[in-house]
Amino acid sequence: MKRSFAALMAFVLLIAIVGLSAHLVVLEINDTHGHAWPYGNYGGFAAIATIVNQVRAEAQANGWDFLFLHAGDVNTGVPESDMLYARPDILALDMMGLDAMTIGNHEFDHPWSVLSRQMAWADFPFLSANIVYKGTDKTVGQPYLIEKFPDLKVAILGLTTKTTEYIGNPEYVKGYDFLSPDEVAQKYVPMLQKMVEPDGIVIALTHLGIFGYSEQTVAGTPGAVETAEKLDPPNNPYGGSVSLAQSVSGIAAIFDGHSHTAVTSPFNVNGTLIVQAGSYSKYIARLDLIVENGHVATYTYKLITVSKDIKPDEAVQDLLNAYKIVGSAKLNEPIGYSKVNFANEKDSTRKADTLIGHLITDAVAWKFKDMGIQAVLMNGGGIRAPIPAGTITYRTVLTVLPFGNTVVILKIKGSDLLKAIQWGAVYHPEDTGARLNEWGLTYTVTPQGVENILLDGKPIDPNVIYTVATNDYMANGGDNYSMLKNAQQYNTGYVLADVVKEYIEHISPIESYPFTPRWTEVK
């Protein structure tokens, strides 16, 4: 008995000195943008639910701790979701047992009445410590969440990109102050560390972005980290998750969103792991942390593809199917009326300067005027139908723009912009979809090439950086616009069809739409 008691006391002393390790499994999604339903090769929320249920069961069977997180931007991307203010998405996340969601910039695509309703629908908190009501220190969302497990405490700090103050709808963000995420984290992290002592950790659920890696799948290799650090220096009020990791110590891991970066191996910046799960419900990021004495001893990571071949969770699938029927009915509701016929006969946008091409590029210029847009580029092959005179429905617009492309803002060097114009202005029989439709530009197409290229009436300087809007297909090199990939890119998350819908609603009824040529051709 004495030997057993002595052994027990030695074990207790060992625990006190060394501490027990805890195994925390975190699943993250981000920037789902209404993609609750299957599309393309991806299975949507019902497939995500299957994966979440499987991993949660695995954690329970092994005595591990488990969290399921969303890093923001549930809004704006799929009509059936947009028309119902993301209610289907939020209720499905409720069914999946989401623990928390950070407020993304697209949560301000609607007035406060919608955001407050979304918060009420959710069984999970909306987190953000750096958005406060203007002139106060009261946060719009819950600043942090403390999760208490039998063997571990985890503090989850929410942070939102400060760029929301100028990329968000001015009408809907004017009532808030967006504080520097780095400065706010410097205040909160030490406080949260004390709250989870002695063995807990602090993680950040952020909608900040990994600069330089938008719309790419990247590994957190040393070279990638060095590039990220160069692009995103510390203490940058408008910076991303790399700036946060460089500016604030004590954050074990950052689960990020905003830049749509599919991280295949975590970035490790000053001991802080940074992961992100792409966008549009394509991936789930899984990070397993082995925590000892309040520090991450080891970790494993996997970026899981949400394949359409994954058997869907039936309960989530039934919920979403019901809402899809409701959303589809709303697609036939009128959004406007036009006396003008916006024709697209024989795919004229692939060959000529057209009124419908003007309408679409005008819509983008109007929507993003506050971002200093100087030109808009649209490929003619992306415009698939006319908008006839008469009543216009959302379904009409989606017939014209069926691909779900989003609007991307480019900071592009004049030399690359000139290459894009010289490529897209000329008709290519083997690549007709590339033919440019534009706003802000004029030029003349001759047998010798493209001449007299002007932006706002002035020649383009090859060495100047211009702000140009396009769609994500072209921005990623589609239709051989490879030169656009050299630009610094920001994907707004706004679906092009939704931008055109909003513009038509704004200018309706359309009594006339004067046509002023934007380019001419000399044969």
XYZ file of C-alpha atoms in Angstrom:
523
model
C 0.000 0.000 0.000
C 2.809 2.380 0.910
C 4.529 1.702 -2.416
C 1.242 2.281 -4.306
C 0.607 5.509 -2.435
C 4.165 6.667 -3.120
C 3.768 5.858 -6.799
C 0.479 7.754 -6.920
C 2.037 10.788 -5.258
C 4.931 10.667 -7.691
C 2.487 10.583 -10.604
C 0.543 13.524 -9.188
C 3.821 15.429 -8.738
C 4.809 14.601 -12.315
C 1.500 15.939 -13.597
C 1.963 19.115 -11.579
C 5.446 19.633 -12.987
C 4.967 18.485 -16.567
C 1.224 18.899 -17.112
C -1.032 16.746 -19.266
C -1.312 17.291 -22.991
C -4.625 18.064 -24.635
C -5.605 17.274 -28.226
C -7.709 19.998 -29.882
C -9.239 19.448 -33.329
C -10.401 22.578 -35.159
C -12.357 22.528 -38.418
C -12.621 25.840 -40.282
C -14.554 27.104 -43.285
C -14.618 30.673 -44.588
C -15.983 32.907 -47.342
C -18.798 30.501 -48.184
C -20.693 33.334 -49.918
C -24.045 31.579 -50.216
C -22.571 28.322 -51.567
C -24.684 26.146 -49.308
C -25.870 23.957 -52.192
C -23.726 21.611 -54.338
C -22.188 23.107 -57.450
C -19.593 21.945 -59.956
C -17.385 19.314 -58.325
C -18.216 20.452 -54.791
C -20.819 19.145 -52.389
C -21.967 22.195 -50.426
C -23.070 22.359 -46.801
C -24.686 18.912 -46.709
C -21.333 17.337 -47.607
C -19.573 19.642 -45.126
C -22.019 18.439 -42.459
C -21.029 14.828 -43.168
C -17.341 15.668 -42.703
C -18.026 17.678 -39.539
C -20.075 14.832 -38.050
C -17.367 12.289 -38.850
C -14.554 14.366 -37.337
C -16.635 15.286 -34.283
C -17.361 11.563 -33.715
C -13.660 10.766 -34.131
C -12.785 13.407 -31.526
C -15.391 12.126 -29.077
C -14.231 8.523 -29.475
C -10.641 9.508 -28.699
C -11.404 11.985 -25.915
C -10.188 14.947 -27.972
C -11.558 18.496 -27.845
C -13.386 19.789 -30.919
C -14.287 23.155 -32.483
C -16.054 24.028 -35.740
C -15.502 27.636 -36.880
C -16.456 29.964 -39.755
C -14.114 32.871 -40.573
C -16.723 35.186 -42.093
C -18.502 36.215 -45.306
C -21.552 33.991 -45.262
C -23.318 36.572 -47.481
C -23.356 37.356 -51.216
C -22.745 34.822 -53.924
C -25.703 32.554 -54.729
C -29.140 33.948 -55.615
C -31.187 31.502 -53.550
C -29.172 32.514 -50.495
C -28.903 36.220 -51.303
C -32.639 36.649 -51.743
C -33.260 35.110 -48.316
C -30.443 37.050 -46.587
C -28.428 33.841 -45.969
C -31.097 32.355 -43.716
C -30.670 28.875 -45.298
C -26.911 29.043 -44.739
C -27.183 30.125 -41.112
C -29.822 27.525 -40.214
C -27.701 24.818 -41.828
C -24.675 25.985 -39.808
C -26.883 25.814 -36.698
C -27.693 22.190 -37.536
C -23.981 21.453 -37.947
C -23.228 22.789 -34.471
C -21.017 25.711 -35.525
C -19.236 27.117 -32.469
C -18.554 30.658 -33.738
C -18.337 32.872 -36.828
C -16.316 36.016 -37.337
C -18.076 39.005 -38.882
C -16.745 39.434 -42.437
C -16.859 42.556 -44.572
C -19.746 41.098 -46.601
C -21.844 40.900 -43.463
C -22.250 44.638 -44.169
C -23.755 44.128 -47.627
C -27.104 44.805 -45.975
C -28.345 47.283 -43.361
C -28.113 46.617 -39.626
C -31.674 45.270 -39.597
C -30.505 42.278 -41.668
C -27.301 41.651 -39.702
C -29.191 41.749 -36.417
C -31.737 39.299 -37.841
C -28.936 36.967 -38.927
C -27.457 37.088 -35.428
C -30.880 36.144 -34.035
C -31.188 33.170 -36.418
C -27.805 31.836 -35.327
C -27.266 29.515 -32.377
C -23.611 30.568 -32.489
C -22.014 33.953 -31.692
C -20.859 36.451 -34.342
C -17.391 37.512 -33.181
C -15.448 40.727 -33.749
C -13.481 42.706 -31.196
C -12.550 45.568 -33.525
C -15.936 46.740 -34.872
C -17.596 49.220 -32.528
C -20.585 51.505 -32.812
C -19.299 54.871 -34.002
C -18.000 57.041 -31.199
C -18.307 54.282 -28.577
C -16.314 51.298 -27.322
C -19.302 48.946 -27.626
C -18.590 46.087 -30.029
C -21.118 45.165 -32.715
C -20.486 41.458 -32.231
C -19.205 39.444 -29.313
C -15.456 40.216 -29.034
C -14.356 36.761 -27.938
C -15.540 33.348 -26.823
C -14.109 31.117 -24.082
C -14.587 27.399 -24.719
C -14.037 25.228 -21.635
C -13.186 21.585 -22.179
C -12.409 19.099 -19.368
C -8.697 19.295 -20.128
C -8.319 22.649 -21.882
C -9.581 26.241 -22.097
C -9.550 27.948 -25.484
C -10.057 31.676 -25.982
C -11.280 32.600 -29.481
C -10.690 36.237 -30.468
C -12.686 37.592 -33.414
C -11.201 40.233 -35.748
C -12.467 41.831 -38.979
C -10.528 43.604 -41.727
C -10.390 47.360 -41.246
C -10.695 47.723 -45.025
C -14.436 47.179 -44.510
C -14.682 50.901 -43.795
C -14.037 51.652 -47.469
C -14.858 48.433 -49.347
C -18.204 48.011 -47.589
C -21.405 49.736 -48.660
C -20.904 53.335 -47.421
C -24.530 53.572 -46.355
C -24.282 50.454 -44.207
C -20.852 50.961 -42.595
C -21.146 54.638 -41.706
C -22.476 53.869 -38.226
C -19.388 51.910 -37.134
C -15.721 52.399 -36.401
C -13.394 49.696 -37.686
C -10.388 49.672 -35.391
C -6.909 48.365 -36.162
C -6.989 44.563 -35.665
C -3.356 44.534 -34.517
C -3.917 47.216 -31.874
C -7.099 45.590 -30.616
C -5.408 42.182 -30.414
C -2.502 43.705 -28.452
C -5.079 44.730 -25.874
C -7.135 41.533 -25.788
C -4.572 38.719 -26.085
C -2.811 39.292 -22.720
C -6.214 39.498 -21.039
C -7.392 36.278 -22.686
C -4.162 34.506 -21.774
C -4.870 35.205 -18.114
C -8.439 33.942 -18.536
C -7.278 30.544 -19.830
C -4.306 30.059 -17.486
C -2.479 27.907 -16.687
C -2.745 25.443 -19.573
C -5.085 27.067 -22.107
C -4.399 28.771 -25.435
C -5.592 31.792 -27.393
C -6.582 31.415 -31.035
C -7.868 34.065 -33.430
C -10.810 33.659 -35.790
C -10.168 36.401 -38.306
C -11.435 37.858 -41.546
C -8.210 39.635 -42.481
C -6.655 37.846 -45.450
C -3.252 36.488 -46.423
C -1.932 39.160 -48.767
C -0.440 38.127 -52.079
C -2.225 34.779 -52.235
C -5.776 35.632 -53.252
C -7.600 32.844 -55.108
C -4.588 30.539 -54.929
C -3.726 27.263 -53.275
C -0.466 27.780 -51.419
C 1.721 25.947 -48.962
C 3.101 27.833 -46.001
C 6.655 27.278 -47.206
C 9.497 29.540 -46.027
C 9.476 31.376 -49.355
C 5.734 31.919 -49.167
C 6.052 33.216 -45.608
C 8.808 35.629 -46.589
C 6.670 36.966 -49.421
C 3.665 37.315 -47.129
C 5.734 39.151 -44.506
C 7.088 41.533 -47.139
C 3.599 42.265 -48.449
C 2.036 42.527 -44.991
C 4.406 44.200 -42.496
C 3.628 44.358 -38.744
C 1.382 46.961 -37.132
C -0.461 47.651 -40.371
C -3.976 48.911 -39.507
C -5.250 47.622 -42.853
C -3.109 44.504 -42.742
C -3.975 40.839 -42.761
C -3.285 37.804 -40.640
C 0.462 37.884 -41.303
C 0.649 41.423 -39.916
C -1.321 40.235 -36.884
C 1.064 37.326 -36.260
C 4.082 39.626 -36.538
C 2.550 42.276 -34.276
C 1.073 40.215 -31.443
C 2.670 37.357 -29.526
C 0.679 34.706 -27.689
C -1.715 33.616 -30.453
C -1.353 29.863 -30.991
C -3.169 29.784 -34.343
C -5.065 32.103 -36.669
C -8.045 30.701 -38.563
C -8.378 33.258 -41.325
C -10.658 34.312 -44.174
C -11.161 37.153 -46.675
C -8.457 36.441 -49.276
C -9.981 33.112 -50.413
C -6.614 31.403 -49.901
C -6.608 27.609 -49.834
C -3.648 26.914 -47.546
C -2.208 23.432 -48.028
C 0.377 23.756 -45.238
C 0.118 26.270 -42.381
C 2.111 29.479 -42.472
C 4.240 29.720 -39.341
C 4.897 33.366 -38.516
C 6.739 33.964 -35.241
C 5.353 30.725 -33.852
C 1.749 31.482 -34.838
C 0.156 29.048 -37.279
C -2.033 30.595 -39.992
C -4.553 28.570 -42.011
C -7.406 29.372 -44.377
C -9.836 27.141 -46.285
C -10.197 28.796 -49.687
C -13.755 29.881 -50.454
C -17.214 28.896 -51.716
C -17.429 25.730 -49.546
C -14.731 23.987 -51.598
C -12.549 23.049 -48.638
C -12.435 22.500 -44.892
C -9.226 23.264 -43.003
C -8.465 20.753 -40.237
C -5.806 21.676 -37.686
C -5.012 19.268 -34.820
C -3.116 20.924 -31.968
C -1.362 19.014 -29.186
C -1.262 21.494 -26.308
C 1.115 21.152 -23.359
C 1.434 23.733 -20.582
C -0.351 26.388 -22.598
C 1.759 25.927 -25.734
C 1.366 24.006 -28.973
C 3.830 21.137 -28.758
C 3.021 19.567 -32.134
C 0.358 19.821 -34.789
C -0.999 18.122 -37.892
C -2.904 19.776 -40.701
C -5.050 18.771 -43.655
C -6.960 20.755 -46.269
C -10.027 18.607 -46.988
C -11.755 18.875 -50.367
C -15.554 18.975 -50.059
C -16.206 16.669 -53.002
C -19.640 16.189 -54.547
C -19.013 12.458 -54.088
C -19.279 12.766 -50.297
C -22.606 11.387 -49.101
C -24.660 14.381 -47.945
C -26.115 14.682 -44.476
C -29.820 14.105 -45.092
C -31.157 16.547 -42.489
C -29.059 19.437 -43.806
C -29.837 18.470 -47.393
C -33.608 18.460 -46.729
C -33.423 21.897 -45.099
C -31.484 23.394 -47.989
C -33.681 21.785 -50.651
C -36.757 23.368 -49.083
C -35.158 26.802 -49.118
C -33.930 26.355 -52.682
C -37.557 25.993 -53.814
C -38.464 29.235 -52.033
C -35.446 31.044 -53.481
C -36.106 29.799 -57.006
C -39.633 31.203 -56.914
C -38.225 34.612 -56.027
C -36.021 34.558 -59.119
C -39.120 35.203 -61.239
C -40.094 38.350 -59.344
C -39.581 41.597 -61.365
C -36.520 43.700 -60.589
C -37.101 46.382 -63.198
C -38.579 47.472 -66.515
C -36.921 48.665 -69.727
C -38.191 50.253 -72.911
C -34.748 49.563 -74.365
C -33.777 46.278 -75.979
C -30.281 45.271 -74.852
C -29.623 42.951 -77.759
C -26.967 40.247 -78.088
C -27.747 38.793 -81.493
C -25.386 36.088 -82.735
C -23.108 36.643 -79.721
C -22.443 40.226 -80.785
C -20.515 40.940 -77.562
C -17.754 38.716 -79.010
C -17.483 40.888 -82.114
C -18.768 44.425 -81.617
C -19.186 47.348 -79.260
C -22.649 46.644 -77.803
C -25.199 48.337 -75.606
C -25.518 45.295 -73.342
C -21.746 45.333 -72.896
C -22.055 48.986 -71.859
C -24.826 48.144 -69.386
C -22.786 45.447 -67.649
C -19.532 47.405 -67.417
C -21.442 50.551 -66.412
C -22.983 48.549 -63.569
C -19.559 47.554 -62.244
C -18.230 51.106 -62.511
C -21.302 52.390 -60.637
C -21.131 49.798 -57.883
C -17.442 50.291 -57.138
C -17.078 54.015 -57.844
C -15.966 54.636 -54.258
C -12.972 52.352 -54.809
C -11.501 54.642 -57.462
C -12.200 52.391 -60.452
C -10.591 53.814 -63.600
C -11.579 51.088 -66.071
C -13.707 47.953 -66.310
C -12.811 44.917 -68.431
C -15.345 42.243 -69.369
C -14.906 39.314 -71.768
C -17.592 39.121 -74.447
C -17.887 35.350 -74.050
C -19.132 35.839 -70.495
C -22.263 37.681 -71.760
C -24.543 34.875 -72.901
C -27.934 36.380 -73.739
C -29.841 39.638 -74.358
C -32.064 41.604 -71.982
C -35.202 42.193 -74.069
C -37.387 45.252 -73.624
C -40.101 44.774 -71.033
C -40.179 43.389 -67.512
C -36.781 42.266 -66.228
C -36.479 39.511 -63.618
C -33.467 38.284 -61.701
C -33.689 35.109 -63.762
C -33.220 37.268 -66.883
C -29.975 38.666 -65.498
C -28.736 35.203 -64.515
C -29.405 34.008 -68.062
C -27.141 36.789 -69.329
C -24.465 36.137 -66.681
C -24.818 32.466 -65.696
C -21.326 31.632 -64.471
C -21.416 33.069 -60.963
C -18.299 35.157 -61.620
C -17.339 37.651 -58.951
C -15.924 41.153 -59.385
C -12.186 41.486 -58.772
C -10.355 44.783 -58.279
C -6.869 44.906 -59.798
C -3.982 47.196 -58.984
C -2.320 46.747 -62.359
C 0.749 48.224 -63.970
C 0.038 50.235 -67.116
C 2.231 47.950 -69.222
C 0.125 44.913 -68.273
C -3.109 46.841 -68.805
C -1.939 47.744 -72.308
C -1.172 44.084 -73.014
C -4.693 43.126 -71.882
C -6.287 45.726 -74.142
C -4.103 44.800 -77.118
C -5.080 41.158 -76.647
C -8.792 41.619 -75.999
C -9.517 44.405 -78.475
C -8.638 42.253 -81.473
C -10.999 39.558 -82.756
C -9.471 36.081 -82.481
C -11.466 33.476 -84.448
C -10.037 30.706 -82.260
C -10.686 32.595 -79.004
C -13.730 34.777 -79.585
C -14.780 34.829 -75.933
C -11.829 37.081 -75.094
C -13.203 40.085 -77.020
C -13.259 43.072 -74.673
C -16.310 44.930 -73.452
C -15.145 47.897 -71.409
C -15.826 51.077 -69.483
C -13.408 54.004 -69.094
C -11.417 53.160 -72.224
C -11.449 54.184 -75.879
C -9.287 52.863 -78.718
C -9.171 52.140 -82.433
C -8.680 48.682 -83.912
C -6.742 48.694 -87.190
C -5.240 45.963 -89.384
C -1.894 46.884 -87.839
C -3.127 46.514 -84.248
C -4.763 48.597 -81.531
C -4.055 52.316 -81.646
C -4.930 55.504 -79.760
C -5.598 53.686 -76.481
C -6.920 56.194 -73.960
C -8.061 55.857 -70.339
C -10.309 58.734 -69.288
C -9.140 60.524 -72.420
C -5.416 60.176 -71.615
C -2.711 57.756 -72.803
C -1.876 54.912 -70.441
C 1.522 55.265 -68.752
C 3.250 51.847 -68.729
C 4.860 52.616 -65.354
C 1.754 53.832 -63.496
C -0.439 51.568 -61.341
C -4.126 51.726 -62.331
C -7.236 50.529 -60.496
C -9.247 48.273 -62.790
C -12.263 46.027 -62.224
C -12.803 42.715 -63.983
C -14.297 39.305 -63.251
C -12.517 36.498 -61.408
C -12.347 34.350 -64.549
C -10.282 36.953 -66.409
C -8.296 37.873 -63.285
C -7.160 34.257 -63.018
C -5.985 34.207 -66.646
C -9.138 32.967 -68.362
C -9.481 33.623 -72.125
C -5.675 33.973 -72.199
C -5.628 37.120 -70.070
C -2.497 35.811 -68.344
C -1.111 39.348 -67.965
C -3.862 40.157 -65.430
C -2.396 37.581 -63.053
C 0.553 39.940 -62.507
C -1.723 42.459 -60.776
C -2.406 42.736 -57.069
C -5.927 41.367 -56.750
C -8.815 41.854 -54.371
C -11.857 39.646 -54.899
C -14.828 41.709 -53.732
C -17.007 38.615 -53.358
C -19.799 40.404 -55.213
C -21.293 38.251 -57.936
C -21.331 40.132 -61.240
C -24.968 39.192 -61.863
C -25.956 40.678 -58.495
C -24.129 43.911 -59.337
C -26.041 44.177 -62.627
C -29.320 43.358 -60.851
C -28.722 46.131 -58.314
C -27.844 48.603 -61.088
C -30.996 47.776 -63.050
C -33.062 48.264 -59.897
C -31.327 51.619 -59.400
C -31.955 52.999 -62.917
C -35.352 51.381 -63.584
C -37.607 52.140 -65.347
C -35.147 52.462 -68.213
C -36.691 54.917 -70.656
C -33.539 55.233 -72.799
C -29.880 54.228 -72.749
C -27.816 56.319 -75.177
C -25.062 54.544 -77.084
C -21.708 56.314 -77.345
C -19.065 54.169 -79.100
C -16.160 53.114 -76.896
C -14.034 51.757 -79.693
C -13.992 51.883 -83.464
C -12.584 49.563 -86.082
C -10.781 50.596 -89.253
C -10.556 47.860 -91.891
